[in-house]
Amino acid sequence: MNYSHTYHAGSFSDVFKHIVLVMLVQSLRKKETPFCYLDTHAGLGRYDLQSKAAEKTGEASDGIGKVLRKQNMPPAVLDYATVVRAMNSPEAAEEMPRFYPGSPCLVRHFLRPQDRMVLTELDADDAQALKQEFHGDAQVGVHNTDGYAALKAFLPPKEKRGLVLIDPPFERPDEFRAAAQALTAAWQRWPRGTYAFWYPIKDRPPIDKFERLIGASGIQKVLVAELCLLPDTRAATLNGCGMMIVNPPWHMDEELRSILAWLWPRLRNGELGSTRVEWIVPE
Ligand code: SAM
């Protein structure tokens, strides 16, 4: 396993994924009853954007660096930016942030005392860092294990309400197929859960195939939202990314359209690229 998310922390793709994550968690907070958040590929809790790895790619300057100082943020973007700012010193808050929250720290910020979070991470060093990050936090469980196996082990949660983030590194060539199988099995165990699956957009055929697999799986209420900074025609480059959401909250399609209308012009370079919000399996 070679993947390290430190190279990509705070990139345009993290920005989009994490804003969607905030929208989903905020929706769960509307009811007092407890919820459980399962993060199958958790990564680190936080990232140092001044680390050698982060500076080597410079991806954060094309992501969070283009968003954090902007005005007139929609509410979910503002909530997200508030967590990023809170992780940094007040003097640094208006500049490019030094620290960037991974999905675990981002969601932890929104948990109420009645909620809980389960994090799984296969890399032993990253899992150890996560354990240190949340040491002594009774609301957070960290497991050094396979994320797809975690879907079997931890679902359905006792709370019967919650969100699952599936955010694999796409190192293995069959990741889309593995994810479709795992998502289908998880949905069969717990059809009422909300699931968010991140995927890279290079060229279209693998995504079309994945959508056909999901469409034929029996899973109901599946929405996709995508942000592309380049045309989705070249298999060799990361041109954009998408989030597939199963059981999204009411009106999330409309909210996503308005978030993307704000976000895309701020992240893109020039006129290339596109956005998409579409039901794969209708409500
Ligand atoms: N979710 C994180 C965030 O948004 O901040 C980023 C996660 S990163 C894209 C993917 C992570 O999955 C890496 O930390 C990698 O070590 C881990 N990983 C790779 N294969 C895994 C597996 N089979 N099960 C769990 N974690 C895995």
CSV table of C-alpha atoms and ligand atoms in Angstrom, one decimal:
chain,number,residue,atom,x,y,z
A,1,MET,CA,0.0,0.0,0.0
A,2,ASN,CA,1.8,3.2,-1.2
A,3,TYR,CA,-1.0,5.7,-0.9
A,4,SER,CA,-0.6,8.6,1.5
A,5,HIS,CA,-3.3,11.2,1.7
A,6,THR,CA,-0.8,13.8,2.9
A,7,TYR,CA,0.1,14.5,-0.8
A,8,HIS,CA,-3.5,15.4,-1.5
A,9,ALA,CA,-4.8,17.0,1.7
A,10,GLY,CA,-6.8,20.2,1.1
A,11,SER,CA,-6.9,19.6,-2.7
A,12,PHE,CA,-10.0,20.6,-4.7
A,13,SER,CA,-11.2,17.1,-4.3
A,14,ASP,CA,-11.0,17.2,-0.5
A,15,VAL,CA,-12.7,20.6,-0.5
A,16,PHE,CA,-15.7,19.2,-2.4
A,17,LYS,CA,-15.9,15.9,-0.5
A,18,HIS,CA,-15.6,17.6,2.9
A,19,ILE,CA,-18.3,20.2,2.1
A,20,VAL,CA,-20.7,17.4,1.1
A,21,LEU,CA,-19.7,15.6,4.3
A,22,VAL,CA,-20.6,18.7,6.3
A,23,MET,CA,-24.0,18.9,4.6
A,24,LEU,CA,-24.7,15.3,5.5
A,25,VAL,CA,-23.7,15.6,9.1
A,26,GLN,CA,-25.6,18.8,9.6
A,27,SER,CA,-28.7,17.1,8.3
A,28,LEU,CA,-28.3,14.3,10.9
A,29,ARG,CA,-28.0,16.9,13.6
A,30,LYS,CA,-31.5,18.2,12.9
A,31,LYS,CA,-33.0,15.4,15.0
A,32,GLU,CA,-32.0,15.0,18.7
A,33,THR,CA,-31.7,11.2,18.5
A,34,PRO,CA,-28.1,10.0,18.4
A,35,PHE,CA,-26.3,9.0,15.2
A,36,CYS,CA,-23.2,7.0,14.3
A,37,TYR,CA,-20.6,8.0,11.7
A,38,LEU,CA,-18.5,5.3,10.1
A,39,ASP,CA,-15.4,6.4,8.1
A,40,THR,CA,-14.2,3.2,6.3
A,41,HIS,CA,-10.9,4.8,4.9
A,42,ALA,CA,-10.3,7.4,7.5
A,43,GLY,CA,-6.7,8.5,6.7
A,44,LEU,CA,-5.2,10.8,9.3
A,45,GLY,CA,-7.2,13.1,11.5
A,46,ARG,CA,-5.4,16.2,10.4
A,47,TYR,CA,-2.7,17.1,7.9
A,48,ASP,CA,0.2,19.5,8.0
A,49,LEU,CA,0.1,21.4,4.7
A,50,GLN,CA,3.7,22.6,5.3
A,51,SER,CA,5.0,19.0,5.3
A,52,LYS,CA,7.3,18.0,2.5
A,53,ALA,CA,4.7,15.7,1.0
A,54,ALA,CA,2.0,18.4,0.9
A,55,GLU,CA,4.4,21.0,-0.4
A,56,LYS,CA,5.7,18.7,-3.1
A,57,THR,CA,2.3,18.5,-4.8
A,58,GLY,CA,1.0,22.0,-3.8
A,59,GLU,CA,-2.5,20.6,-4.3
A,60,ALA,CA,-3.9,22.5,-1.3
A,61,SER,CA,-3.2,25.9,-2.9
A,62,ASP,CA,-5.5,24.9,-5.8
A,63,GLY,CA,-8.1,23.7,-3.2
A,64,ILE,CA,-8.6,25.1,0.2
A,65,GLY,CA,-6.2,28.0,-0.7
A,66,LYS,CA,-8.8,29.2,-3.3
A,67,VAL,CA,-11.8,28.9,-1.0
A,68,LEU,CA,-10.9,29.9,2.6
A,69,ARG,CA,-10.7,33.6,2.0
A,70,LYS,CA,-13.8,33.9,-0.2
A,71,GLN,CA,-16.9,36.0,0.7
A,72,ASN,CA,-20.6,35.1,0.6
A,73,MET,CA,-20.1,31.4,1.4
A,74,PRO,CA,-23.2,29.2,1.3
A,75,PRO,CA,-24.0,27.9,4.9
A,76,ALA,CA,-22.4,24.5,4.4
A,77,VAL,CA,-19.2,26.0,3.0
A,78,LEU,CA,-19.1,28.5,5.9
A,79,ASP,CA,-19.5,25.6,8.4
A,80,TYR,CA,-16.6,23.7,6.7
A,81,ALA,CA,-14.4,26.8,6.6
A,82,THR,CA,-15.1,27.5,10.2
A,83,VAL,CA,-13.6,24.1,11.2
A,84,VAL,CA,-10.5,24.6,9.0
A,85,ARG,CA,-10.0,28.0,10.6
A,86,ALA,CA,-10.5,26.6,14.1
A,87,MET,CA,-7.6,24.2,13.5
A,88,ASN,CA,-5.3,27.1,12.8
A,89,SER,CA,-4.0,30.0,14.8
A,90,PRO,CA,-6.0,33.2,14.4
A,91,GLU,CA,-3.1,35.1,12.7
A,92,ALA,CA,-2.9,32.3,10.1
A,93,ALA,CA,-6.6,32.1,9.6
A,94,GLU,CA,-6.8,34.6,6.7
A,95,GLU,CA,-3.9,33.0,4.8
A,96,MET,CA,-3.4,29.6,3.5
A,97,PRO,CA,-4.0,27.4,6.5
A,98,ARG,CA,-1.1,25.3,7.9
A,99,PHE,CA,-3.3,22.5,9.2
A,100,TYR,CA,-6.1,20.8,7.4
A,101,PRO,CA,-8.7,18.5,8.9
A,102,GLY,CA,-9.2,15.0,7.5
A,103,SER,CA,-12.7,13.6,7.5
A,104,PRO,CA,-12.3,12.3,11.1
A,105,CYS,CA,-11.5,15.7,12.6
A,106,LEU,CA,-14.0,17.5,10.4
A,107,VAL,CA,-16.9,15.2,11.5
A,108,ARG,CA,-15.7,15.1,15.2
A,109,HIS,CA,-16.3,18.8,15.3
A,110,PHE,CA,-20.0,18.3,14.6
A,111,LEU,CA,-20.7,15.3,16.9
A,112,ARG,CA,-22.9,16.0,19.9
A,113,PRO,CA,-22.5,14.2,23.2
A,114,GLN,CA,-25.0,11.6,22.2
A,115,ASP,CA,-23.3,10.8,18.8
A,116,ARG,CA,-20.4,8.5,18.1
A,117,MET,CA,-17.8,7.8,15.4
A,118,VAL,CA,-16.1,4.7,14.2
A,119,LEU,CA,-12.9,5.1,12.1
A,120,THR,CA,-11.2,2.3,10.2
A,121,GLU,CA,-7.8,2.7,8.5
A,122,LEU,CA,-5.6,-0.1,7.0
A,123,ASP,CA,-2.3,1.6,7.2
A,124,ALA,CA,-0.8,0.8,10.6
A,125,ASP,CA,1.1,4.1,11.1
A,126,ASP,CA,-2.0,6.2,10.0
A,127,ALA,CA,-4.2,4.1,12.4
A,128,GLN,CA,-1.7,4.7,15.2
A,129,ALA,CA,-1.7,8.5,14.5
A,130,LEU,CA,-5.5,8.4,14.5
A,131,LYS,CA,-5.5,6.6,17.9
A,132,GLN,CA,-3.3,9.3,19.3
A,133,GLU,CA,-5.5,12.0,17.8
A,134,PHE,CA,-8.5,10.7,19.6
A,135,HIS,CA,-6.9,9.2,22.6
A,136,GLY,CA,-9.2,9.4,25.6
A,137,ASP,CA,-12.2,10.4,23.4
A,138,ALA,CA,-15.0,8.0,24.4
A,139,GLN,CA,-17.1,9.0,21.4
A,140,VAL,CA,-14.5,7.8,18.9
A,141,GLY,CA,-13.4,4.2,18.1
A,142,VAL,CA,-10.4,3.6,15.9
A,143,HIS,CA,-9.7,0.3,14.3
A,144,ASN,CA,-6.6,-0.8,12.2
A,145,THR,CA,-8.6,-2.9,9.8
A,146,ASP,CA,-10.0,-3.1,6.2
A,147,GLY,CA,-12.7,-0.6,5.4
A,148,TYR,CA,-14.9,-2.9,3.4
A,149,ALA,CA,-14.7,-5.5,6.2
A,150,ALA,CA,-15.8,-2.7,8.5
A,151,LEU,CA,-19.1,-2.3,6.7
A,152,LYS,CA,-19.9,-5.9,7.7
A,153,ALA,CA,-18.5,-5.6,11.2
A,154,PHE,CA,-20.1,-2.3,12.3
A,155,LEU,CA,-23.4,-2.1,10.4
A,156,PRO,CA,-26.1,-1.6,11.2
A,157,PRO,CA,-25.2,0.7,14.1
A,158,LYS,CA,-27.2,0.4,17.4
A,159,GLU,CA,-28.4,4.0,16.9
A,160,LYS,CA,-30.2,3.0,13.7
A,161,ARG,CA,-29.3,6.4,12.3
A,162,GLY,CA,-26.2,7.6,10.7
A,163,LEU,CA,-23.7,8.1,7.9
A,164,VAL,CA,-21.0,6.0,6.2
A,165,LEU,CA,-18.2,7.6,4.3
A,166,ILE,CA,-16.4,5.3,1.9
A,167,ASP,CA,-13.3,7.1,0.6
A,168,PRO,CA,-10.8,4.5,-0.8
A,169,PRO,CA,-7.5,5.5,-2.4
A,170,PHE,CA,-8.2,3.9,-5.8
A,171,GLU,CA,-4.9,2.1,-5.7
A,172,ARG,CA,-6.4,-1.2,-6.8
A,173,PRO,CA,-7.6,-1.5,-10.4
A,174,ASP,CA,-10.9,-3.1,-9.4
A,175,GLU,CA,-11.8,-0.5,-6.8
A,176,PHE,CA,-15.1,0.5,-8.4
A,177,ARG,CA,-16.2,-3.2,-8.5
A,178,ALA,CA,-15.1,-3.8,-5.0
A,179,ALA,CA,-16.9,-0.7,-3.8
A,180,ALA,CA,-20.1,-1.6,-5.7
A,181,GLN,CA,-20.1,-5.0,-4.1
A,182,ALA,CA,-19.4,-3.7,-0.6
A,183,LEU,CA,-21.9,-0.9,-0.9
A,184,THR,CA,-24.6,-3.3,-2.1
A,185,ALA,CA,-23.9,-5.7,0.8
A,186,ALA,CA,-23.9,-2.8,3.3
A,187,TRP,CA,-27.2,-1.5,2.0
A,188,GLN,CA,-28.8,-4.9,2.2
A,189,ARG,CA,-27.7,-5.0,5.9
A,190,TRP,CA,-28.8,-1.5,6.6
A,191,PRO,CA,-31.0,0.0,3.9
A,192,ARG,CA,-31.9,3.1,5.9
A,193,GLY,CA,-28.4,4.4,6.4
A,194,THR,CA,-26.9,7.2,4.4
A,195,TYR,CA,-23.8,6.3,2.4
A,196,ALA,CA,-21.4,8.7,0.7
A,197,PHE,CA,-18.9,7.2,-1.7
A,198,TRP,CA,-16.0,9.3,-3.2
A,199,TYR,CA,-14.7,8.5,-6.7
A,200,PRO,CA,-12.2,10.0,-9.0
A,201,ILE,CA,-13.2,11.2,-12.5
A,202,LYS,CA,-10.7,10.5,-15.2
A,203,ASP,CA,-12.6,9.3,-18.3
A,204,ARG,CA,-16.2,8.2,-18.3
A,205,PRO,CA,-16.4,4.5,-19.1
A,206,PRO,CA,-15.5,3.2,-15.6
A,207,ILE,CA,-18.0,5.6,-14.0
A,208,ASP,CA,-20.7,4.6,-16.4
A,209,LYS,CA,-20.0,0.9,-15.6
A,210,PHE,CA,-20.1,1.6,-11.9
A,211,GLU,CA,-23.4,3.5,-12.2
A,212,ARG,CA,-24.9,0.5,-14.1
A,213,LEU,CA,-23.7,-1.9,-11.3
A,214,ILE,CA,-25.4,0.3,-8.7
A,215,GLY,CA,-28.5,0.8,-10.8
A,216,ALA,CA,-28.9,-3.0,-11.0
A,217,SER,CA,-28.1,-3.7,-7.4
A,218,GLY,CA,-31.5,-2.9,-5.9
A,219,ILE,CA,-30.2,0.1,-3.9
A,220,GLN,CA,-32.8,2.8,-3.8
A,221,LYS,CA,-32.4,6.6,-3.8
A,222,VAL,CA,-29.0,7.2,-5.3
A,223,LEU,CA,-27.8,10.7,-6.1
A,224,VAL,CA,-24.5,11.7,-7.7
A,225,ALA,CA,-22.8,15.1,-7.5
A,226,GLU,CA,-19.6,15.8,-9.5
A,227,LEU,CA,-17.1,18.6,-10.0
A,228,CYS,CA,-14.7,18.5,-12.9
A,229,LEU,CA,-12.0,21.0,-13.5
A,230,LEU,CA,-11.0,19.5,-16.8
A,231,PRO,CA,-13.0,17.6,-19.5
A,232,ASP,CA,-13.7,14.0,-18.4
A,233,THR,CA,-12.0,12.5,-21.4
A,234,ARG,CA,-8.4,11.6,-20.5
A,235,ALA,CA,-7.8,8.4,-18.5
A,236,ALA,CA,-4.3,9.6,-17.4
A,237,THR,CA,-5.3,12.6,-15.3
A,238,LEU,CA,-7.6,13.3,-12.4
A,239,ASN,CA,-10.0,15.6,-14.1
A,240,GLY,CA,-12.6,15.8,-11.3
A,241,CYS,CA,-14.3,13.8,-8.6
A,242,GLY,CA,-17.7,12.7,-7.6
A,243,MET,CA,-19.7,11.8,-4.5
A,244,MET,CA,-22.4,9.1,-4.8
A,245,ILE,CA,-24.9,9.5,-2.0
A,246,VAL,CA,-27.4,6.8,-1.0
A,247,ASN,CA,-30.4,8.0,0.9
A,248,PRO,CA,-29.5,11.7,0.8
A,249,PRO,CA,-31.5,14.1,2.9
A,250,TRP,CA,-34.6,15.8,1.5
A,251,HIS,CA,-33.7,18.4,-1.1
A,252,MET,CA,-30.0,17.7,-1.1
A,253,ASP,CA,-30.0,17.7,-4.9
A,254,GLU,CA,-31.1,21.3,-4.9
A,255,GLU,CA,-28.7,22.3,-2.2
A,256,LEU,CA,-25.8,20.6,-4.1
A,257,ARG,CA,-26.6,22.5,-7.2
A,258,SER,CA,-26.4,25.8,-5.4
A,259,ILE,CA,-23.2,24.8,-3.6
A,260,LEU,CA,-21.6,23.8,-6.9
A,261,ALA,CA,-22.7,27.0,-8.5
A,262,TRP,CA,-20.7,28.8,-5.8
A,263,LEU,CA,-17.7,26.4,-5.6
A,264,TRP,CA,-17.0,25.6,-9.2
A,265,PRO,CA,-16.1,29.1,-10.4
A,266,ARG,CA,-13.8,29.6,-7.5
A,267,LEU,CA,-11.9,26.3,-8.0
A,268,ARG,CA,-11.7,26.1,-11.8
A,269,ASN,CA,-8.9,27.4,-14.0
A,270,GLY,CA,-10.5,29.0,-17.1
A,271,GLU,CA,-13.6,27.7,-18.8
A,272,LEU,CA,-13.0,24.0,-18.8
A,273,GLY,CA,-14.7,21.4,-16.7
A,274,SER,CA,-18.3,20.8,-15.6
A,275,THR,CA,-20.6,20.0,-12.7
A,276,ARG,CA,-23.3,17.4,-12.5
A,277,VAL,CA,-26.1,16.6,-10.0
A,278,GLU,CA,-28.2,13.6,-11.1
A,279,TRP,CA,-30.3,10.9,-9.6
A,280,ILE,CA,-29.0,7.4,-10.6
A,281,VAL,CA,-31.9,5.7,-8.8
A,282,PRO,CA,-34.7,8.2,-8.3
A,283,GLU,CA,-36.2,9.1,-5.0
B,1,SAM,N1,-11.2,10.0,4.3
B,1,SAM,C1,-10.0,10.7,4.4
B,1,SAM,C2,-10.3,12.2,4.4
B,1,SAM,O1,-11.3,12.6,3.7
B,1,SAM,O2,-9.6,13.0,5.0
B,1,SAM,C3,-9.0,10.4,3.3
B,1,SAM,C4,-8.8,9.0,3.1
B,1,SAM,S1,-7.6,8.6,1.8
B,1,SAM,C5,-8.4,9.0,0.4
B,1,SAM,C6,-7.7,6.8,1.8
B,1,SAM,C7,-7.1,6.1,3.0
B,1,SAM,O3,-7.5,4.8,2.9
B,1,SAM,C8,-5.6,6.2,3.2
B,1,SAM,O4,-5.3,6.7,4.4
B,1,SAM,C9,-5.2,4.7,3.1
B,1,SAM,O5,-4.1,4.3,3.9
B,1,SAM,C10,-6.5,4.0,3.5
B,1,SAM,N2,-6.7,2.6,3.0
B,1,SAM,C11,-6.2,2.0,1.9
B,1,SAM,N3,-6.8,0.8,1.7
B,1,SAM,C12,-7.6,0.6,2.8
B,1,SAM,C13,-8.5,-0.4,3.2
B,1,SAM,N4,-8.7,-1.5,2.4
B,1,SAM,N5,-9.3,-0.2,4.3
B,1,SAM,C14,-9.1,0.9,5.0
B,1,SAM,N6,-8.3,1.9,4.7
B,1,SAM,C15,-7.6,1.8,3.6
